[in-house]
Amino acid sequence: MRTLKLESEVEVYDDRNELPERISKLLAQAEEAATRAYAPYSHFQVGAAVQMDNGEVITGSNQENAVFPCGLCAERTAAFAASAKYPDVPFKAIAITAINPEAPLAKPVSPCGSCRQALYEYEQKFNNHMEVILAGQSGPVFVFHSVEDLLPYTFNAGFMS
Ligand code: THU
């Protein structure tokens, strides 16, 4: 028997003034997108902004439904819209943040497993890394180099070939 240790690296910005401009700008777009969430059931508003390789930014927010499973997270709303609009353009980065009106979020929001898998697909498709920027309403900002860092041992198309 042997043990494998999983390691992933994340840049932590405790001071938001130290964020590179491209990151703070993308985060501001995710913050704005969160205000457009449709979240009448959870009241938890999530915003995502995808930086595309052609300079465009596509945003999304969570969209809930009275039939709960019909709703969709902000990350997939943004990623699917981005891919539907620009099917041949790689994603360079995604910024994700949330507003919790009941208890303001003082730590970075964490994308769910399904969204990590969905984002990983685009990283694989274009064979390029996508930075993942995570923030709460206050507190540190996390910057991961790639989706793969957030989802090790991922299932991908390679297993089926
Ligand atoms: N949600 C997201 O949009 N993204 C996440 O990463 C976590 C959760 C949404 C789904 C639902 O509308 C609400 O937040 C509460 O789970």
XYZ file of C-alpha atoms in Angstrom, residues 12-145:
134
model
C -4.687 34.306 -1.455
C -5.219 38.068 -1.578
C -6.060 39.247 1.931
C -5.910 42.822 0.698
C -8.167 43.372 -2.316
C -6.127 46.440 -3.248
C -3.322 44.064 -4.200
C -5.400 42.253 -6.833
C -4.095 42.626 -10.402
C -6.398 44.920 -12.379
C -7.630 42.162 -14.751
C -8.825 40.203 -11.695
C -10.460 43.073 -9.817
C -12.272 44.146 -13.021
C -13.610 40.649 -13.650
C -14.624 40.306 -10.010
C -16.534 43.599 -10.205
C -18.510 42.154 -13.135
C -19.295 39.004 -11.141
C -20.432 41.185 -8.213
C -22.757 43.097 -10.501
C -24.078 39.845 -12.014
C -24.927 38.557 -8.528
C -27.370 41.426 -8.101
C -29.261 40.056 -11.125
C -29.760 36.574 -9.612
C -33.228 35.091 -9.584
C -33.170 33.495 -6.144
C -36.625 33.835 -4.571
C -36.246 30.535 -2.691
C -32.726 30.516 -1.258
C -32.168 34.310 -1.362
C -28.509 33.379 -1.983
C -27.362 35.431 -4.967
C -24.400 34.173 -6.954
C -22.649 35.952 -9.818
C -20.096 34.664 -12.302
C -18.100 36.420 -15.023
C -16.217 34.506 -17.720
C -13.259 36.244 -19.363
C -13.059 34.972 -22.930
C -9.906 34.887 -25.019
C -11.423 37.372 -27.505
C -11.730 40.050 -24.803
C -15.452 39.544 -24.201
C -16.850 38.980 -20.718
C -19.995 36.889 -20.334
C -21.802 36.997 -17.006
C -24.385 34.790 -15.332
C -26.303 34.493 -12.102
C -28.160 31.676 -10.381
C -31.661 31.070 -11.727
C -34.013 29.237 -9.393
C -37.326 27.510 -10.062
C -40.340 26.433 -8.010
C -39.344 22.930 -9.141
C -35.986 23.165 -7.381
C -33.863 20.882 -9.626
C -34.805 22.938 -12.682
C -32.727 25.859 -11.426
C -29.121 26.454 -12.426
C -26.045 27.820 -10.675
C -24.464 31.089 -11.751
C -21.277 29.413 -12.983
C -23.045 27.140 -15.446
C -25.433 29.908 -16.522
C -22.375 32.014 -17.452
C -20.288 29.180 -18.932
C -23.091 27.808 -21.096
C -24.015 31.280 -22.325
C -20.342 31.954 -23.133
C -19.904 28.702 -25.024
C -23.218 29.109 -26.820
C -22.228 32.588 -28.010
C -18.571 31.872 -28.799
C -18.180 28.106 -29.317
C -14.605 28.425 -30.592
C -13.218 30.839 -28.016
C -11.318 29.549 -24.959
C -12.181 30.733 -21.467
C -9.270 32.500 -19.784
C -10.759 33.039 -16.324
C -13.936 32.948 -14.304
C -14.715 35.109 -11.277
C -17.374 33.894 -8.863
C -18.905 35.670 -5.911
C -22.105 35.687 -3.889
C -24.342 37.862 -1.767
C -25.945 36.297 1.269
C -28.490 38.834 2.522
C -29.006 36.886 5.744
C -25.357 36.508 6.801
C -22.881 38.496 4.649
C -20.286 36.145 3.238
C -16.854 36.836 4.741
C -15.053 34.013 2.919
C -14.782 33.018 -0.756
C -17.802 31.198 -2.175
C -17.015 27.681 -3.367
C -18.392 26.374 -6.669
C -20.376 23.141 -6.415
C -19.044 19.873 -7.825
C -21.313 19.939 -10.881
C -20.102 23.422 -11.814
C -16.468 22.389 -11.364
C -17.075 19.468 -13.728
C -18.856 21.693 -16.265
C -16.032 24.267 -16.197
C -13.382 21.553 -16.476
C -14.958 20.445 -19.769
C -14.078 23.796 -21.356
C -10.552 23.678 -19.984
C -10.146 20.268 -21.640
C -11.858 21.314 -24.846
C -9.371 24.120 -25.467
C -6.425 22.511 -23.699
C -5.736 25.706 -21.793
C -5.974 26.597 -18.142
C -8.783 28.760 -16.796
C -8.076 30.873 -13.712
C -10.770 30.560 -11.060
C -11.271 33.630 -8.863
C -13.387 33.138 -5.748
C -14.618 35.850 -3.409
C -17.188 36.534 -0.724
C -18.637 39.930 0.137
C -15.580 40.591 2.267
C -12.495 38.656 3.323
C -9.798 37.104 1.155
C -9.934 36.479 -2.577
C -8.693 33.105 -3.811
C -7.128 32.707 -7.254
C -6.667 29.164 -8.543
C -4.499 28.648 -11.626
